[in-house]
Amino acid sequence: MQIAVVGLGRMGANISRRLMKAGHHCVVFDIAVQARAALAREGATAASSLEQLVQALSDKPRAVWIMLPAGHITEQTVEQLGSVLERDDIVIDGGNSFYKDDIRRAASLAQRGVRYVDCGTSGGVWGIDRGYCMMIGGPKAAVEHLDPIFMALAPGLGTITRTPGREGRDARPERGYLHAGPSGAGHFVKMVHNGIEYGLMQAYAEGFDILRNKDSTDLPEAERFDLNIADIAEVWRRGSVISSWLLDLGAAALAQDPHLAGFSGYVQDSGEGRWTVEAAIEEAVPAEVLSQALYARFRSRQQHTFAEKVLSAMRLGFGGHIEGKEPADAASAGAGASGGAVDAGSAGLPPKGAR
């Protein structure tokens, strides 16, 4: 199948590579010449503009996958593509856009006959090998037309034990992708996914901080333990009920540097955590853990603990995020894709808040 990819950062480039490995033909565009040239050397067709990208797509309906930070650049790209695409063509936003923006964009494009699919994409810098978990919203016919693309990007059944009782149900979730519902539903599910991620990471971080401080001089001498945090993380990976990929990443970071001295403790939030809490408020759903996990990231920018260093280490592990020591631009909240999508003008640099 032929597909265009716009935005060749860490995730956009790797999505293109995984698709090409599966036999699909990619037409790619990035404002950075070296980014598109690199993919061209690997077999993609490089375009020097969005107009040229669309012209290079001979198969109809055309499909264009956007992998850019949420916000202005995605908005601008969707608008520009809508003006050059034709009826029944499909725009896929694989970044971390706000789901209400998806609903608005889908309605706007529908007036021109162009279909819009929002695809929350999780997998970070490891997706090229592990596959990408995808949560998809949009018209049923458009999603079904794109099924070969989603199947190629998804992890597949792998070695995970199959869930009893799923006989006769939609097979796609078992393979790592889901048609969640109409426009906006995909990014809504991904948004809550990232909100949960905040809570899980915070629980690990606080637990390791408690372990690390067990040798505090504030405790009675007999109750002080000099614990090997790296070994504890490792043993929890094996047979424990709290084992997970996040714990794997934390254990790897602690094995390299038990004190995590290379991390400042300053932790970014990507926007999805904020949006998840806002949705909980709109729905009057108590979300104590997720809210507190978000506030903990805010606090990390004023004072840092070992727990925040653990959070930074996990973020570096799954998304290549290098935490800063200065306050981030508030306008960057929500940028990136669960990503790893980056602005086309900064291809190759780790984005703020992607996974």
Coordinates of C-alpha atoms in Angstrom, one line a residue:
M1 CA 0.0 0.0 0.0
Q2 CA 1.2 3.6 -0.7
I3 CA 1.1 6.1 2.1
A4 CA 2.7 9.5 2.8
V5 CA 4.4 10.5 6.1
V6 CA 4.8 14.1 7.1
G7 CA 7.3 14.8 10.0
L8 CA 10.4 12.6 10.1
G9 CA 11.4 12.9 13.7
R10 CA 12.1 9.9 16.0
M11 CA 8.7 8.4 15.5
G12 CA 7.8 9.6 12.0
A13 CA 11.0 8.2 10.5
N14 CA 10.7 4.9 12.3
I15 CA 7.1 4.5 11.4
S16 CA 8.2 5.0 7.7
R17 CA 10.9 2.4 8.2
R18 CA 8.6 -0.2 9.8
L19 CA 6.1 0.3 7.0
M20 CA 8.7 -0.1 4.3
K21 CA 10.0 -3.3 5.9
A22 CA 6.5 -4.6 5.6
G23 CA 6.5 -3.9 1.9
H24 CA 4.5 -0.6 1.9
H25 CA 5.7 2.4 -0.2
C26 CA 6.3 5.6 1.7
V27 CA 6.3 9.1 0.2
V28 CA 7.9 11.3 2.9
F29 CA 8.3 15.0 3.7
D30 CA 10.1 16.9 6.3
I31 CA 11.2 20.6 6.2
A32 CA 14.7 19.3 7.1
V33 CA 16.3 18.2 3.8
Q34 CA 18.7 15.7 5.6
A35 CA 15.7 13.9 7.3
R36 CA 13.9 13.2 4.0
A37 CA 17.2 12.4 2.2
A38 CA 17.9 9.7 4.9
L39 CA 14.6 8.0 4.2
A40 CA 15.1 8.3 0.5
R41 CA 18.3 6.4 0.8
E42 CA 16.4 3.6 2.4
G43 CA 13.8 3.3 -0.3
A44 CA 11.2 6.1 0.3
T45 CA 10.2 8.7 -2.2
A46 CA 11.1 12.1 -0.8
A47 CA 9.0 15.2 -1.6
S48 CA 10.2 18.8 -1.2
S49 CA 6.7 20.2 -0.3
L50 CA 3.3 19.1 0.8
E51 CA 2.0 19.8 -2.7
Q52 CA 4.7 17.6 -4.3
L53 CA 4.0 14.9 -1.6
V54 CA 0.3 14.7 -2.6
Q55 CA 1.2 14.7 -6.4
A56 CA 3.5 11.7 -5.8
L57 CA 0.7 9.6 -4.4
S58 CA -0.7 7.7 -7.4
D59 CA -2.9 5.3 -5.4
K60 CA -6.4 6.6 -4.6
P61 CA -7.8 7.3 -2.1
R62 CA -4.6 9.0 -1.0
A63 CA -3.5 8.6 2.7
V64 CA -1.3 11.0 4.5
W65 CA 0.0 10.3 8.0
I66 CA 1.0 13.4 10.0
M67 CA 3.6 12.9 12.8
L68 CA 4.0 16.4 14.2
P69 CA 3.7 18.0 17.6
A70 CA 0.1 18.9 18.7
G71 CA -0.8 22.5 18.2
H72 CA -0.1 25.1 15.6
I73 CA 2.1 23.1 13.2
T74 CA -0.3 20.1 13.1
E75 CA -3.3 22.6 12.6
Q76 CA -1.4 24.3 9.8
T77 CA -0.5 21.0 8.1
V78 CA -4.0 19.6 8.3
E79 CA -5.4 22.8 6.8
Q80 CA -2.9 22.9 4.0
L81 CA -3.4 19.2 3.1
G82 CA -7.2 19.7 3.1
S83 CA -6.7 22.3 0.4
V84 CA -4.8 20.0 -1.9
L85 CA -6.3 16.6 -1.3
E86 CA -9.4 15.3 -3.1
R87 CA -12.7 13.7 -2.0
D88 CA -12.3 10.4 -0.1
D89 CA -8.6 11.0 0.6
I90 CA -7.6 10.5 4.2
V91 CA -5.6 12.5 6.7
I92 CA -4.2 10.6 9.7
D93 CA -3.0 12.5 12.7
G94 CA -0.7 10.1 14.6
G95 CA 0.5 12.7 17.1
N96 CA -0.9 13.6 20.5
S97 CA -3.6 16.1 19.4
F98 CA -6.4 17.2 21.8
Y99 CA -9.4 15.1 20.9
K100 CA -11.7 18.1 20.7
D101 CA -9.5 19.5 18.0
D102 CA -9.9 16.2 16.1
I103 CA -13.7 16.6 16.2
R104 CA -13.4 20.1 14.8
R105 CA -10.9 19.2 12.1
A106 CA -12.9 16.2 11.0
A107 CA -16.0 18.3 10.5
S108 CA -14.1 20.9 8.6
L109 CA -12.4 18.4 6.2
A110 CA -15.7 16.6 5.7
Q111 CA -17.1 19.7 4.1
R112 CA -14.5 19.2 1.4
G113 CA -15.1 15.4 1.2
V114 CA -11.7 14.6 2.9
R115 CA -11.8 12.0 5.7
Y116 CA -9.9 12.5 9.0
V117 CA -8.5 9.7 11.2
D118 CA -7.0 10.4 14.6
C119 CA -4.5 7.7 15.7
G120 CA -3.1 7.8 19.2
T121 CA 0.3 6.1 18.8
S122 CA 2.2 4.6 21.7
G123 CA 5.6 2.9 21.3
G124 CA 8.1 5.7 21.5
V125 CA 11.6 5.2 20.2
W126 CA 11.3 1.4 20.5
G127 CA 8.3 1.1 18.2
I128 CA 10.3 0.3 15.1
D129 CA 11.2 -3.0 16.6
R130 CA 8.4 -3.6 19.2
G131 CA 5.6 -2.2 17.1
Y132 CA 3.2 0.6 18.0
C133 CA 0.0 0.3 20.1
M134 CA -2.6 2.4 18.2
M135 CA -5.9 3.8 19.4
I136 CA -7.9 5.0 16.3
G137 CA -10.9 7.3 15.8
G138 CA -12.6 8.1 12.6
P139 CA -15.0 6.9 9.9
K140 CA -15.3 3.1 9.8
A141 CA -14.7 2.9 6.0
A142 CA -11.5 5.0 6.2
V143 CA -10.2 3.0 9.1
E144 CA -10.9 -0.3 7.4
H145 CA -9.2 1.0 4.2
L146 CA -6.1 1.7 6.3
D147 CA -6.1 -1.7 8.0
P148 CA -2.9 -2.9 6.2
I149 CA -1.0 0.1 7.5
F150 CA -2.2 -0.4 11.0
M151 CA -1.5 -4.1 10.9
A152 CA 2.0 -3.5 9.7
L153 CA 2.7 -1.0 12.5
A154 CA 1.1 -2.9 15.3
P155 CA 3.1 -5.4 17.5
G156 CA 0.9 -8.4 16.6
L157 CA 0.0 -11.2 18.9
G158 CA 3.7 -11.7 20.0
T159 CA 4.3 -13.8 23.0
I160 CA 1.7 -12.3 25.3
T161 CA -0.7 -14.8 26.8
R162 CA -4.1 -14.5 25.1
T163 CA -7.0 -13.3 27.2
P164 CA -9.6 -16.0 27.9
G165 CA -13.1 -15.2 26.8
R166 CA -12.2 -13.1 23.7
E167 CA -13.3 -15.7 21.2
G168 CA -15.5 -14.2 18.5
R169 CA -14.6 -10.6 19.4
D170 CA -12.7 -8.0 17.2
A171 CA -9.2 -9.5 16.6
R172 CA -7.5 -6.1 16.2
P173 CA -7.1 -5.2 19.9
E174 CA -5.2 -8.5 20.4
R175 CA -2.8 -7.4 17.7
G176 CA -2.2 -4.0 19.2
Y177 CA -4.6 -1.6 17.5
L178 CA -8.2 -0.6 18.1
H179 CA -10.9 1.4 16.3
A180 CA -12.2 3.2 19.3
G181 CA -15.0 5.1 17.7
P182 CA -15.8 8.3 15.7
S183 CA -13.4 11.2 15.2
G184 CA -11.7 12.2 18.4
A185 CA -12.2 8.8 20.1
G186 CA -8.7 7.6 19.3
H187 CA -6.9 10.5 20.8
F188 CA -9.3 10.5 23.8
V189 CA -8.3 6.9 24.6
K190 CA -4.6 7.7 24.1
M191 CA -5.0 10.8 26.3
V192 CA -6.3 8.7 29.2
H193 CA -3.6 6.1 28.5
N194 CA -1.0 8.8 29.1
G195 CA -2.8 10.0 32.2
I196 CA -2.6 6.5 33.6
E197 CA 1.1 6.4 32.6
Y198 CA 1.6 9.4 34.8
G199 CA 0.1 7.6 37.8
L200 CA 2.1 4.4 37.2
M201 CA 5.4 6.2 36.9
Q202 CA 4.7 8.3 40.0
A203 CA 4.0 5.1 42.0
Y204 CA 7.3 3.6 41.0
A205 CA 9.1 6.8 41.6
E206 CA 7.7 7.3 45.1
G207 CA 8.4 3.7 46.0
F208 CA 12.0 3.9 45.0
D209 CA 12.4 7.1 46.9
I210 CA 11.1 5.4 50.1
L211 CA 13.6 2.6 49.6
R212 CA 16.5 5.0 49.0
N213 CA 15.8 6.9 52.1
K214 CA 15.6 3.9 54.4
D215 CA 19.2 4.7 55.5
S216 CA 18.2 8.1 56.8
T217 CA 19.9 9.3 60.0
D218 CA 16.4 10.4 61.1
L219 CA 15.5 6.8 61.7
P220 CA 16.7 4.6 64.7
E221 CA 19.9 3.0 63.8
A222 CA 18.5 -0.5 64.0
E223 CA 15.8 0.4 61.4
R224 CA 18.2 1.8 58.8
F225 CA 18.8 -0.3 55.7
D226 CA 21.4 0.4 53.0
L227 CA 19.3 -1.1 50.2
N228 CA 20.6 -1.8 46.7
I229 CA 17.9 0.0 44.6
A230 CA 19.2 -1.4 41.3
D231 CA 18.9 -5.0 42.5
I232 CA 15.4 -4.4 44.0
A233 CA 14.2 -3.0 40.6
E234 CA 15.7 -6.0 38.9
V235 CA 14.1 -8.6 41.2
W236 CA 10.7 -6.9 40.8
R237 CA 10.9 -7.4 37.1
R238 CA 10.9 -11.2 37.5
G239 CA 7.6 -12.7 38.5
S240 CA 6.3 -9.7 40.5
V241 CA 2.8 -8.4 40.1
I242 CA 4.2 -4.9 39.6
S243 CA 6.4 -5.9 36.6
S244 CA 6.0 -3.7 33.5
W245 CA 7.9 -2.1 30.7
L246 CA 8.1 1.1 32.7
L247 CA 9.8 -0.9 35.5
D248 CA 12.2 -2.4 32.9
L249 CA 13.2 1.0 31.8
G250 CA 13.7 2.1 35.4
A251 CA 15.7 -0.9 36.2
A252 CA 18.0 -0.3 33.2
A253 CA 18.6 3.3 34.3
L254 CA 19.4 2.3 37.9
A255 CA 21.7 -0.5 36.8
Q256 CA 23.8 2.1 34.9
D257 CA 23.7 4.8 37.6
P258 CA 22.1 3.8 41.0
H259 CA 22.1 7.4 42.1
L260 CA 20.7 8.7 38.8
A261 CA 23.2 11.6 39.1
G262 CA 22.8 12.4 35.4
F263 CA 19.2 13.5 35.9
S264 CA 18.2 16.9 37.3
G265 CA 14.8 15.8 38.7
Y266 CA 13.0 18.4 36.6
V267 CA 10.1 16.6 34.9
Q268 CA 8.1 17.8 32.0
D269 CA 4.4 17.1 31.4
S270 CA 3.3 16.5 27.9
G271 CA -0.2 17.9 28.0
E272 CA -2.2 14.7 27.9
G273 CA -2.0 14.5 31.7
R274 CA -3.6 17.9 32.0
W275 CA -6.3 17.0 29.4
T276 CA -7.1 13.8 31.3
V277 CA -7.6 15.7 34.6
E278 CA -9.8 18.2 32.7
A279 CA -11.9 15.4 31.2
A280 CA -12.3 13.9 34.7
I281 CA -13.6 17.3 35.9
E282 CA -16.0 17.6 33.0
E283 CA -17.3 14.1 33.7
A284 CA -17.3 14.5 37.5
V285 CA -15.1 11.4 37.8
P286 CA -12.8 11.3 40.9
A287 CA -9.2 11.0 39.6
E288 CA -7.1 11.4 42.7
V289 CA -4.0 9.4 41.6
L290 CA -3.8 10.9 38.2
S291 CA -4.3 14.4 39.4
Q292 CA -1.6 14.1 42.1
A293 CA 0.8 12.6 39.6
L294 CA 0.3 15.6 37.4
Y295 CA 0.8 18.0 40.3
A296 CA 4.0 16.1 41.3
R297 CA 5.5 17.0 37.9
F298 CA 4.6 20.7 38.5
R299 CA 6.3 20.5 41.9
S300 CA 9.4 18.9 40.4
R301 CA 10.1 22.2 38.7
Q302 CA 10.5 23.9 42.0
Q303 CA 12.2 21.3 44.1
H304 CA 13.6 17.9 43.1
T305 CA 13.8 14.5 44.8
F306 CA 15.2 11.1 43.9
A307 CA 11.6 10.2 42.8
E308 CA 11.7 12.8 40.1
K309 CA 15.0 11.5 38.9
V310 CA 13.4 8.1 38.5
L311 CA 10.6 9.7 36.5
S312 CA 13.1 11.4 34.2
A313 CA 15.0 8.1 33.7
M314 CA 11.8 6.3 32.6
R315 CA 10.9 9.2 30.3
L316 CA 14.3 9.0 28.7
G317 CA 14.0 5.3 28.3
F318 CA 10.7 5.1 26.5
G319 CA 10.7 8.3 24.5
G320 CA 14.2 9.7 24.4
H321 CA 13.1 12.7 26.5
I322 CA 16.0 14.8 27.9
E323 CA 14.7 16.7 30.8
G324 CA 15.6 20.4 31.0
K325 CA 16.7 22.3 34.1
E326 CA 14.8 25.5 33.2
P327 CA 11.0 25.9 33.0
A328 CA 9.6 24.7 29.8
D329 CA 7.6 26.9 27.4
A330 CA 4.0 26.4 28.6
A331 CA 2.9 26.5 24.9
S332 CA 4.7 23.2 24.3
A333 CA 2.3 21.3 26.5
G334 CA 0.8 18.5 24.4
A335 CA 3.5 18.5 21.8
G336 CA 4.7 15.3 20.4
A337 CA 3.4 11.9 20.0
S338 CA 3.2 9.1 22.5
G339 CA 4.8 9.6 21.2
G340 CA 8.0 10.8 19.8
A341 CA 6.7 12.9 16.9
V342 CA 8.7 16.0 16.3
D343 CA 8.3 19.2 14.5
A344 CA 9.4 18.8 10.9
G345 CA 11.9 21.6 11.4
S346 CA 13.6 19.8 14.2
A347 CA 13.7 16.2 13.0
G348 CA 16.0 14.0 15.0
L349 CA 15.7 16.0 18.3
P350 CA 13.8 14.5 21.2
P351 CA 10.5 16.3 21.5
K352 CA 8.9 17.6 24.7
G353 CA 6.3 15.2 26.0
A354 CA 6.1 12.6 23.3
R355 CA 5.7 8.9 24.0

